[in-house]
PDB file of C-alpha atoms in Angstrom:
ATOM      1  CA  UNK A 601     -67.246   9.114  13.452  1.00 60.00           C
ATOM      2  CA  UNK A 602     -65.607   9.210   9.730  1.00 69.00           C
ATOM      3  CA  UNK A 603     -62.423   8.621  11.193  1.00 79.00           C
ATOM      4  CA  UNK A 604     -63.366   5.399  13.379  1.00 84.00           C
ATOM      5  CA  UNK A 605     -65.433   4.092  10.025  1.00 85.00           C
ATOM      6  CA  UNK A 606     -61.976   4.551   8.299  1.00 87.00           C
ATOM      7  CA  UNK A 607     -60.235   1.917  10.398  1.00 93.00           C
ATOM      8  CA  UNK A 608     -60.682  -1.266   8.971  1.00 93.00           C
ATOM      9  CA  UNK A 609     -61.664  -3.563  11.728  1.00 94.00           C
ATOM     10  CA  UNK A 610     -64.140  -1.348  12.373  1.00 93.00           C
ATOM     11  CA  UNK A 611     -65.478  -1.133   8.848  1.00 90.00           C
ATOM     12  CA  UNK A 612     -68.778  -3.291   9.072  1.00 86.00           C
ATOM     13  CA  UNK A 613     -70.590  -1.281  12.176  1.00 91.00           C
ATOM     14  CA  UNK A 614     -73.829   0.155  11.074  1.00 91.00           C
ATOM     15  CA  UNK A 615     -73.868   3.871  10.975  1.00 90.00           C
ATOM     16  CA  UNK A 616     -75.743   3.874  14.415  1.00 93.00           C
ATOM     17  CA  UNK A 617     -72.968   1.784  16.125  1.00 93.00           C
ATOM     18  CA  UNK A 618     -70.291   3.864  14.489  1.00 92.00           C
ATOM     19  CA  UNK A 619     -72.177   7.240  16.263  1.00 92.00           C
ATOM     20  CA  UNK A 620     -73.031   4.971  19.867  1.00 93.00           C
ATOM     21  CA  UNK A 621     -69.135   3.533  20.008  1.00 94.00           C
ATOM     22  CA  UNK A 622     -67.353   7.082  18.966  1.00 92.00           C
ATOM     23  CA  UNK A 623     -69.179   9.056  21.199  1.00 93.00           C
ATOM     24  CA  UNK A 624     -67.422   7.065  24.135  1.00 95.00           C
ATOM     25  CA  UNK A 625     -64.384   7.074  22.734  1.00 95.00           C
ATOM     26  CA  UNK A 626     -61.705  10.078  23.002  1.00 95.00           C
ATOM     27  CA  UNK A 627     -58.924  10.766  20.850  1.00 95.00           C
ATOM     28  CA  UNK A 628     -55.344  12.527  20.998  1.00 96.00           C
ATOM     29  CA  UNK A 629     -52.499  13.320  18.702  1.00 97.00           C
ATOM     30  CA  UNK A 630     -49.123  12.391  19.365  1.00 97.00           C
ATOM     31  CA  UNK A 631     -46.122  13.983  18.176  1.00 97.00           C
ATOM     32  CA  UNK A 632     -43.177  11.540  16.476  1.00 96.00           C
ATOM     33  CA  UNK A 633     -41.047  10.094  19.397  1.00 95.00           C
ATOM     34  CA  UNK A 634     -43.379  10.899  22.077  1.00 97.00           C
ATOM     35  CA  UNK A 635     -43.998   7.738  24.120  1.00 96.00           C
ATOM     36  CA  UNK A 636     -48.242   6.428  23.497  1.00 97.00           C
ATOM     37  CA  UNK A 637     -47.661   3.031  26.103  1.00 96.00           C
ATOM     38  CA  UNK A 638     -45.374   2.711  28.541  1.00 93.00           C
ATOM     39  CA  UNK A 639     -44.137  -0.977  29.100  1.00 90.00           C
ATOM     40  CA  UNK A 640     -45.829  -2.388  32.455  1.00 90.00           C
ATOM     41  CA  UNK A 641     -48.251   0.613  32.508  1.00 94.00           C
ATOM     42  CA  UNK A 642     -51.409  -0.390  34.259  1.00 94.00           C
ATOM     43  CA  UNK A 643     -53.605   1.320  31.837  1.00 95.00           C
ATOM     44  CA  UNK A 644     -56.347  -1.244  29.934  1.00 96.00           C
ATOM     45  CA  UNK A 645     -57.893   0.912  27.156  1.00 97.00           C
ATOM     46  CA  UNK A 646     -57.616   0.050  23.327  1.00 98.00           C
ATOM     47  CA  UNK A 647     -56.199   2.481  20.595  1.00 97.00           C
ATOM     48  CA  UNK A 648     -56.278   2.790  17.133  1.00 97.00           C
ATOM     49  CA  UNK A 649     -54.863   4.633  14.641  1.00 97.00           C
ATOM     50  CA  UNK A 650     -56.700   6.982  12.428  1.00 95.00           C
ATOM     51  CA  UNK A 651     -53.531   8.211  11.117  1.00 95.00           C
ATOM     52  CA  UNK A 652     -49.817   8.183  11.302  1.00 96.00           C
ATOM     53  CA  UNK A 653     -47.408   5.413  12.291  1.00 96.00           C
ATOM     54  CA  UNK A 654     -46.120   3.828  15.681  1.00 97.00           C
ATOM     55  CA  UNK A 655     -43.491   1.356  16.936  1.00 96.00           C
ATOM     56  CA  UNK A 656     -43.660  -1.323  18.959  1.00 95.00           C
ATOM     57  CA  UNK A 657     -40.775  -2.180  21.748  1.00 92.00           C
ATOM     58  CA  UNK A 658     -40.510  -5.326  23.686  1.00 86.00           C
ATOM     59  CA  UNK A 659     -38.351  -5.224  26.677  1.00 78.00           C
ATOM     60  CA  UNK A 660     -36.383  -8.449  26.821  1.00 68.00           C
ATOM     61  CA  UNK A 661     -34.373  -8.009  29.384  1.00 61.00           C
ATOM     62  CA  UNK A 662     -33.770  -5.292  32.180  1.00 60.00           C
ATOM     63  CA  UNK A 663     -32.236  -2.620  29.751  1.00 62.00           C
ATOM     64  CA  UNK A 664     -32.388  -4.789  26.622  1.00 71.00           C
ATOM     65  CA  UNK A 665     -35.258  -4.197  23.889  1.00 79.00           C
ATOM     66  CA  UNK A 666     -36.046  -5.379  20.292  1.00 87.00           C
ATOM     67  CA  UNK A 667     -38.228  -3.412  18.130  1.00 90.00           C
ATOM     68  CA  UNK A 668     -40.891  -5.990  17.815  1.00 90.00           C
ATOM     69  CA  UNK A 669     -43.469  -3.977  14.780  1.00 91.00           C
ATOM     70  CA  UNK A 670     -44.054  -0.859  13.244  1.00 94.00           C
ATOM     71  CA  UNK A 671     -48.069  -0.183  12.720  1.00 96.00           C
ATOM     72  CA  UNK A 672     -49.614   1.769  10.238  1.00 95.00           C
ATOM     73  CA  UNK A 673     -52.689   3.896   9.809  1.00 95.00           C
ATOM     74  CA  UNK A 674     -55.847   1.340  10.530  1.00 95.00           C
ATOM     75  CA  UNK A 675     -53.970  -1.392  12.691  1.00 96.00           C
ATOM     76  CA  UNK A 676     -54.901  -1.382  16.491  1.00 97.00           C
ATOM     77  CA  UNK A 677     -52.785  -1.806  20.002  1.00 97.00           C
ATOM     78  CA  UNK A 678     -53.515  -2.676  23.424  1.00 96.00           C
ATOM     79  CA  UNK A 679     -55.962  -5.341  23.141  1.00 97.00           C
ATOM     80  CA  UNK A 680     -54.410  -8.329  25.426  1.00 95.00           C
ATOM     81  CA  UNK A 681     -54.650  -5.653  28.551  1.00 96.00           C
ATOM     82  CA  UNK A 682     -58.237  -5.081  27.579  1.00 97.00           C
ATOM     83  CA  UNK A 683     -58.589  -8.370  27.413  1.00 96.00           C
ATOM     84  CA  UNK A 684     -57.047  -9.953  30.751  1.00 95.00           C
ATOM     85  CA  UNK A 685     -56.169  -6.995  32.832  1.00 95.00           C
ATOM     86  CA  UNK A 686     -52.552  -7.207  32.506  1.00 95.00           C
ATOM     87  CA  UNK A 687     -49.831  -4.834  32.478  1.00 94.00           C
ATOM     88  CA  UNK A 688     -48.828  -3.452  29.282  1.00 94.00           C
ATOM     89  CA  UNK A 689     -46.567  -5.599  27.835  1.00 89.00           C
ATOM     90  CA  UNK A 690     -44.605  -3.527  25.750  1.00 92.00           C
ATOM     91  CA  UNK A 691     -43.622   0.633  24.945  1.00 94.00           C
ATOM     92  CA  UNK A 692     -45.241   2.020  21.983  1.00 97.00           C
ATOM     93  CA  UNK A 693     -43.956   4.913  20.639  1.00 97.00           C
ATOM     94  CA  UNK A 694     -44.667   7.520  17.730  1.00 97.00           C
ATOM     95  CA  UNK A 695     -42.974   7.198  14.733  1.00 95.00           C
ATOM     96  CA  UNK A 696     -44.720   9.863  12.854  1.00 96.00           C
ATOM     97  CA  UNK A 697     -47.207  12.739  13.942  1.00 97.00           C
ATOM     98  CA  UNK A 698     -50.037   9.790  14.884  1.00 97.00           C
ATOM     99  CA  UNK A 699     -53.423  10.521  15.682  1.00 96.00           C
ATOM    100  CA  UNK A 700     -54.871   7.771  17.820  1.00 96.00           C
ATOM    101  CA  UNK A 701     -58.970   6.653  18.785  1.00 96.00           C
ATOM    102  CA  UNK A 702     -58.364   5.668  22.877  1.00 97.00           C
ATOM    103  CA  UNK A 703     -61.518   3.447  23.487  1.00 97.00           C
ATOM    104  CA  UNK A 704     -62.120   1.871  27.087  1.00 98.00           C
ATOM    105  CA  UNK A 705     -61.757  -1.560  28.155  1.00 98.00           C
ATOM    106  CA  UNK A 706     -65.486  -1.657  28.687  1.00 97.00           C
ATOM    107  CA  UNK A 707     -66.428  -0.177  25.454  1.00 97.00           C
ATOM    108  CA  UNK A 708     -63.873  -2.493  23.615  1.00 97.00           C
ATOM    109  CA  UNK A 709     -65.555  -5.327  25.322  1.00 97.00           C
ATOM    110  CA  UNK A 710     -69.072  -4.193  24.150  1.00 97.00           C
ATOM    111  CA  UNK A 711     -68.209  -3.699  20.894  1.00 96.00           C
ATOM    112  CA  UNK A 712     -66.803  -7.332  20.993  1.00 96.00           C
ATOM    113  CA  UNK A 713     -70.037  -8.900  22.158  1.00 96.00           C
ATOM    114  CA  UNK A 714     -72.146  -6.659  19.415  1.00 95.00           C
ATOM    115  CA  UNK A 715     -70.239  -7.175  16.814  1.00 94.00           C
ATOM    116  CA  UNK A 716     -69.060 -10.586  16.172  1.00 94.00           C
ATOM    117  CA  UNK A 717     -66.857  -9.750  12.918  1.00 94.00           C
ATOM    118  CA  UNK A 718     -65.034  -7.496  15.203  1.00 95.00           C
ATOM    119  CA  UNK A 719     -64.212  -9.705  17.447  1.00 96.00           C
ATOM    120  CA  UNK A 720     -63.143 -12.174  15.027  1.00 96.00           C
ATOM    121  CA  UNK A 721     -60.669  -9.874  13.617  1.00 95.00           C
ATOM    122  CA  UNK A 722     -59.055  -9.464  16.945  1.00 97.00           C
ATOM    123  CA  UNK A 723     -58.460 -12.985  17.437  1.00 97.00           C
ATOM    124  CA  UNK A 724     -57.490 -12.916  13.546  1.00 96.00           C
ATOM    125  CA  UNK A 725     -54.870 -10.223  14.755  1.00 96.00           C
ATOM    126  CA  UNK A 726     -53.999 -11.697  17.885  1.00 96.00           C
ATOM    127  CA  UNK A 727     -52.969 -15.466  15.650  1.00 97.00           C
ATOM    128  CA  UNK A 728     -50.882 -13.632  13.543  1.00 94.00           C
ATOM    129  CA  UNK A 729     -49.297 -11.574  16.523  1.00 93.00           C
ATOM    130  CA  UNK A 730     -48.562 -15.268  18.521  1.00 94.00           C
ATOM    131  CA  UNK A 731     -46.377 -16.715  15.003  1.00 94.00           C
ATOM    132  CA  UNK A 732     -44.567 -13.734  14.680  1.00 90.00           C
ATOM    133  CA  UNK A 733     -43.606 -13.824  18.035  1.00 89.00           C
ATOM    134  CA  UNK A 734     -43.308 -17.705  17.473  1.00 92.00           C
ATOM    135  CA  UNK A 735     -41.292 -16.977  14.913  1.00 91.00           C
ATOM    136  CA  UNK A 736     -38.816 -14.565  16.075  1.00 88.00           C
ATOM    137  CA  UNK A 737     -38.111 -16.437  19.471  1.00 89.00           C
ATOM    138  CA  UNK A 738     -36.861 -19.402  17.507  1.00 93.00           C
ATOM    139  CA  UNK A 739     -35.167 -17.135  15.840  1.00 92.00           C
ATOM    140  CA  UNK A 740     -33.300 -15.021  18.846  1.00 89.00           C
ATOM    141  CA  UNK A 741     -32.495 -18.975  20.191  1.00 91.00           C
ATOM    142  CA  UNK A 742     -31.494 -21.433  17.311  1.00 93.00           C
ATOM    143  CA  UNK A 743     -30.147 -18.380  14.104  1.00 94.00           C
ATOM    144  CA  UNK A 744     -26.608 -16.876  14.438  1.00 95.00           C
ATOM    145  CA  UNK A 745     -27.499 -12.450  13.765  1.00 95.00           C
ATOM    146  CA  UNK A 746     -26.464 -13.204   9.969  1.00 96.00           C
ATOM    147  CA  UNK A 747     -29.397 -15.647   9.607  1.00 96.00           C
ATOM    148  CA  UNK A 748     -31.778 -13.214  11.648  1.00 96.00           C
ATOM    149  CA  UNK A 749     -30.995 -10.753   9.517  1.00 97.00           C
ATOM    150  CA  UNK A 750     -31.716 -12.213   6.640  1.00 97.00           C
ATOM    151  CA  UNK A 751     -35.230 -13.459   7.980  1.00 96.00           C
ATOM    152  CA  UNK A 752     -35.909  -9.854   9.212  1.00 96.00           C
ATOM    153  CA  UNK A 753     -35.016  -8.056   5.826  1.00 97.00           C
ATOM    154  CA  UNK A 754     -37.562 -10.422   4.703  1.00 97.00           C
ATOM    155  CA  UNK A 755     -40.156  -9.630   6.833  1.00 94.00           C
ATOM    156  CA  UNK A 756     -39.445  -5.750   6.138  1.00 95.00           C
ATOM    157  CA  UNK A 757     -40.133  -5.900   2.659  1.00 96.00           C
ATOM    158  CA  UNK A 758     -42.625  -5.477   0.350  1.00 95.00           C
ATOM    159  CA  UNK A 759     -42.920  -6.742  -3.668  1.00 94.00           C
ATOM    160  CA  UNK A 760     -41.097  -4.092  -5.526  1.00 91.00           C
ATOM    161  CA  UNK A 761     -44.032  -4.290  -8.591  1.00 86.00           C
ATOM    162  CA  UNK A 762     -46.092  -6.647  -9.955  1.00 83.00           C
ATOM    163  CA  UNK A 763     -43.881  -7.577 -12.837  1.00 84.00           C
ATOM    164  CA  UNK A 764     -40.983  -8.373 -10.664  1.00 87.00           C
ATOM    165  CA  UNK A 765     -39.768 -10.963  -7.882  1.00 93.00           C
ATOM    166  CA  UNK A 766     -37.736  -8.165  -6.543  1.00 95.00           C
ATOM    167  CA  UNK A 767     -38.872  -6.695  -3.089  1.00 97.00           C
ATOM    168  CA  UNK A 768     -38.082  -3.754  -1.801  1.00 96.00           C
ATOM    169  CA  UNK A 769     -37.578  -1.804   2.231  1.00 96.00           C
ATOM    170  CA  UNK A 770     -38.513   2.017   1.680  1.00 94.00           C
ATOM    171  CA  UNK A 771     -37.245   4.057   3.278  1.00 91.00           C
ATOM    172  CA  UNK A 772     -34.333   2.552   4.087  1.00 93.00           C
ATOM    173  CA  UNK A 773     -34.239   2.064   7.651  1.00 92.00           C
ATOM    174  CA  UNK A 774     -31.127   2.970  10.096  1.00 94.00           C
ATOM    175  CA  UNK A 775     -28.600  -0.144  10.425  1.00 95.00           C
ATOM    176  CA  UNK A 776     -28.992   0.715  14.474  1.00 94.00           C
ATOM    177  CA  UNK A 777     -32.687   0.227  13.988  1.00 93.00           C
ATOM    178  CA  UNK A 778     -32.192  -2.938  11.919  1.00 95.00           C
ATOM    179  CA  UNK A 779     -29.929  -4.279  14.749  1.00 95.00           C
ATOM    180  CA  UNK A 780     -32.550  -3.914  17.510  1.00 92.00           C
ATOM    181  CA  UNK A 781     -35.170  -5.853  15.538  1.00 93.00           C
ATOM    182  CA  UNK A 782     -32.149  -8.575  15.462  1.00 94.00           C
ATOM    183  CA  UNK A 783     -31.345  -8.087  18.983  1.00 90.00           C
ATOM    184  CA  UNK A 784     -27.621  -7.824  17.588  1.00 93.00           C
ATOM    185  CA  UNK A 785     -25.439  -4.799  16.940  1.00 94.00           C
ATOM    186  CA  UNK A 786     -25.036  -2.500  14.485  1.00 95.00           C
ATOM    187  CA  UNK A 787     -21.348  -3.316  13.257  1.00 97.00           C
ATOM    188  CA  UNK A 788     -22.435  -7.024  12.924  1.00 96.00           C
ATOM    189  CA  UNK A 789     -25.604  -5.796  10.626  1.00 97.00           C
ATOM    190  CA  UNK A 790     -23.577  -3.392   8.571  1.00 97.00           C
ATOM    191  CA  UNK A 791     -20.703  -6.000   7.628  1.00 97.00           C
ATOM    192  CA  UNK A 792     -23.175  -8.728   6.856  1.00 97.00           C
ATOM    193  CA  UNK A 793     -25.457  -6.220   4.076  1.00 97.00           C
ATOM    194  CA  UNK A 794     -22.278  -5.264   2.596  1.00 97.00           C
ATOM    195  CA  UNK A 795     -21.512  -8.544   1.664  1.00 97.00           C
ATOM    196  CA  UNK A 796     -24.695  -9.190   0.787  1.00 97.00           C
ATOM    197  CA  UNK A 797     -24.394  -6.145  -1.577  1.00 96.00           C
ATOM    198  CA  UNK A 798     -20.877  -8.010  -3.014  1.00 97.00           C
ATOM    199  CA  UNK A 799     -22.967 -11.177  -3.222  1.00 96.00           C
ATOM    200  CA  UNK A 800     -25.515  -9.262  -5.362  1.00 96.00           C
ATOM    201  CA  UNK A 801     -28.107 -10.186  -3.610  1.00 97.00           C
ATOM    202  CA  UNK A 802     -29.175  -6.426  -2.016  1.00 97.00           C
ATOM    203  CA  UNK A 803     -28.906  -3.170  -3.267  1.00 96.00           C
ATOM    204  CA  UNK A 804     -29.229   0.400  -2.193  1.00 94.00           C
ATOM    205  CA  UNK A 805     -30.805   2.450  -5.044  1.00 92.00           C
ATOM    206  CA  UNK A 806     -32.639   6.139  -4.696  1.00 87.00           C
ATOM    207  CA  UNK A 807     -36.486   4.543  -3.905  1.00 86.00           C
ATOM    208  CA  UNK A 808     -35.085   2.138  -1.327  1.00 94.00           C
ATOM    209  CA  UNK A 809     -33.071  -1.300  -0.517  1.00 96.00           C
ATOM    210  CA  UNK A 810     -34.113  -3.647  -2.803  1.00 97.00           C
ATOM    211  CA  UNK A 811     -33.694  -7.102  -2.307  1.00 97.00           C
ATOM    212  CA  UNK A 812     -32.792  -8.361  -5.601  1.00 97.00           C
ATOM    213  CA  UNK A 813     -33.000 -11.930  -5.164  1.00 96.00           C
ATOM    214  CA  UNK A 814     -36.087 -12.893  -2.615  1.00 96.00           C
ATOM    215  CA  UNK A 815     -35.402 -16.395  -3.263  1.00 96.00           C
ATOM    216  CA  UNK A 816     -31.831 -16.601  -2.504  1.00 97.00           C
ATOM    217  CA  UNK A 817     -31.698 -14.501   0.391  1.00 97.00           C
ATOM    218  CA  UNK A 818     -34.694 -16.700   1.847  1.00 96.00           C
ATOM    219  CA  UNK A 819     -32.833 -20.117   1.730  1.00 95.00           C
ATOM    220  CA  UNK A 820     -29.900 -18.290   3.080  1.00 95.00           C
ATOM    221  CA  UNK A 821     -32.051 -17.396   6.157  1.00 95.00           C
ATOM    222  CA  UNK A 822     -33.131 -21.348   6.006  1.00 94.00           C
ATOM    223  CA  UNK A 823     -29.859 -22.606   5.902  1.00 93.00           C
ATOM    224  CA  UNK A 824     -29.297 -21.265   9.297  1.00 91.00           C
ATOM    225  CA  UNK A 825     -31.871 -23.716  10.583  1.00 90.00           C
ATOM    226  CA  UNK A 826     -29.444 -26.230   9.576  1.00 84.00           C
ATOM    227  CA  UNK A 827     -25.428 -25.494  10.364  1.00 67.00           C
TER     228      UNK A 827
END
């Protein structure tokens, strides 16, 4: 029950729905790299993670994927299954040792009805999840991979501290990695950093890759909208 109160769209249950919804929910850890969702798996339950990390996969294409998110501790999958009875509609996979909260479609679907601020946090989470998808399928048609990678190391970062524009990716992710998120390759992604290293614009210290100039790099990714 502590460990369902810990997640935060679950926050504002009463301590008697916390103890009616967890007792009808099971949970399982996963190892790191050990496959949670399978894409087109018929399953329909939701899960949510108490603890560790997991990565999204989209399947584009028959042997072609693009790492669409990584979710932390307190973020939730599965819902649009719950939700219509569709097949999964991506893999999710364990990036770290990830214990996960496996609640059934017709709990999830309770919980919804009971709880009103629950369910609008899922459509909350499911508007942000349709732009980002928006987002990157404009990007995957209109951007050459330099200009998606620009966008993307945006999106990967976080401010570096409060006293500074700087943002920073930690740790610093594999260029192969980066490429799938890009749906490039990983030559292409590690020419185009190093001359964005040259250009002064990224650098690869100890804590991370810091982007040192936000605002540059983020009208380069613009200008792509435009050659």
């Amino acid at each position: 029950m502590e460990e369902l109160k810990s997640i935060p769209i679950l926050s504002q249950m009463t301590d008697e729905q916390h103890a009616s919804y967890s007792a009808r929910c099971s949970w399982r850890v996963y190892e790191a790299g050990e496959m949670i969702l399978d894409h087109e798996e018929t399953s329909n339950d939701v899960r949510f993670i108490a603890a560790g990390s997991v990565r999204i996969v989209a399947r584009v294409a028959e042997g072609r994927e693009v790492i669409f998110n990584d979710f932390d501790a307190g973020r939730f999958f599965g819902e649009l299954s719950a939700i219509d009875n569709g097949i999964r509609s991506a893999n999710v996979t364990a990036l770290t040792r990830a214990r996960i909260c496996i609640m059934p479609q017709s709990v999830f679907a309770e919980l919804c009805h009971e709880v009103p601020q629950v369910a609008w946090q899922v459509m909350e989470h499911l508007t942000q999840m349709v732009r980002l998808l928006s987002d990157r399928l404009s990007e995957f048609t209109f951007l050459k991979a330099k200009h998606r990678l620009y966008a993307e190391l945006m999106r990967m970062s976080r401010p570096r501290d409060p006293q500074s524009e700087q943002r920073i990716i930690s740790p610093i992710p594999p260029q192969a990695e980066i490429a799938d998120r890009i749906s490039s390759q990983r030559e292409i992604v590690s020419r185009e950093m190093k001359t964005l290293e040259r250009q002064g614009l990224l650098a690869r210290e100890r804590g991370g890759l810091v982007i040192l100039d936000p605002h540059a790099l983020s009208k380069l990714a613009a200008a792509g909208w435009i050659n």
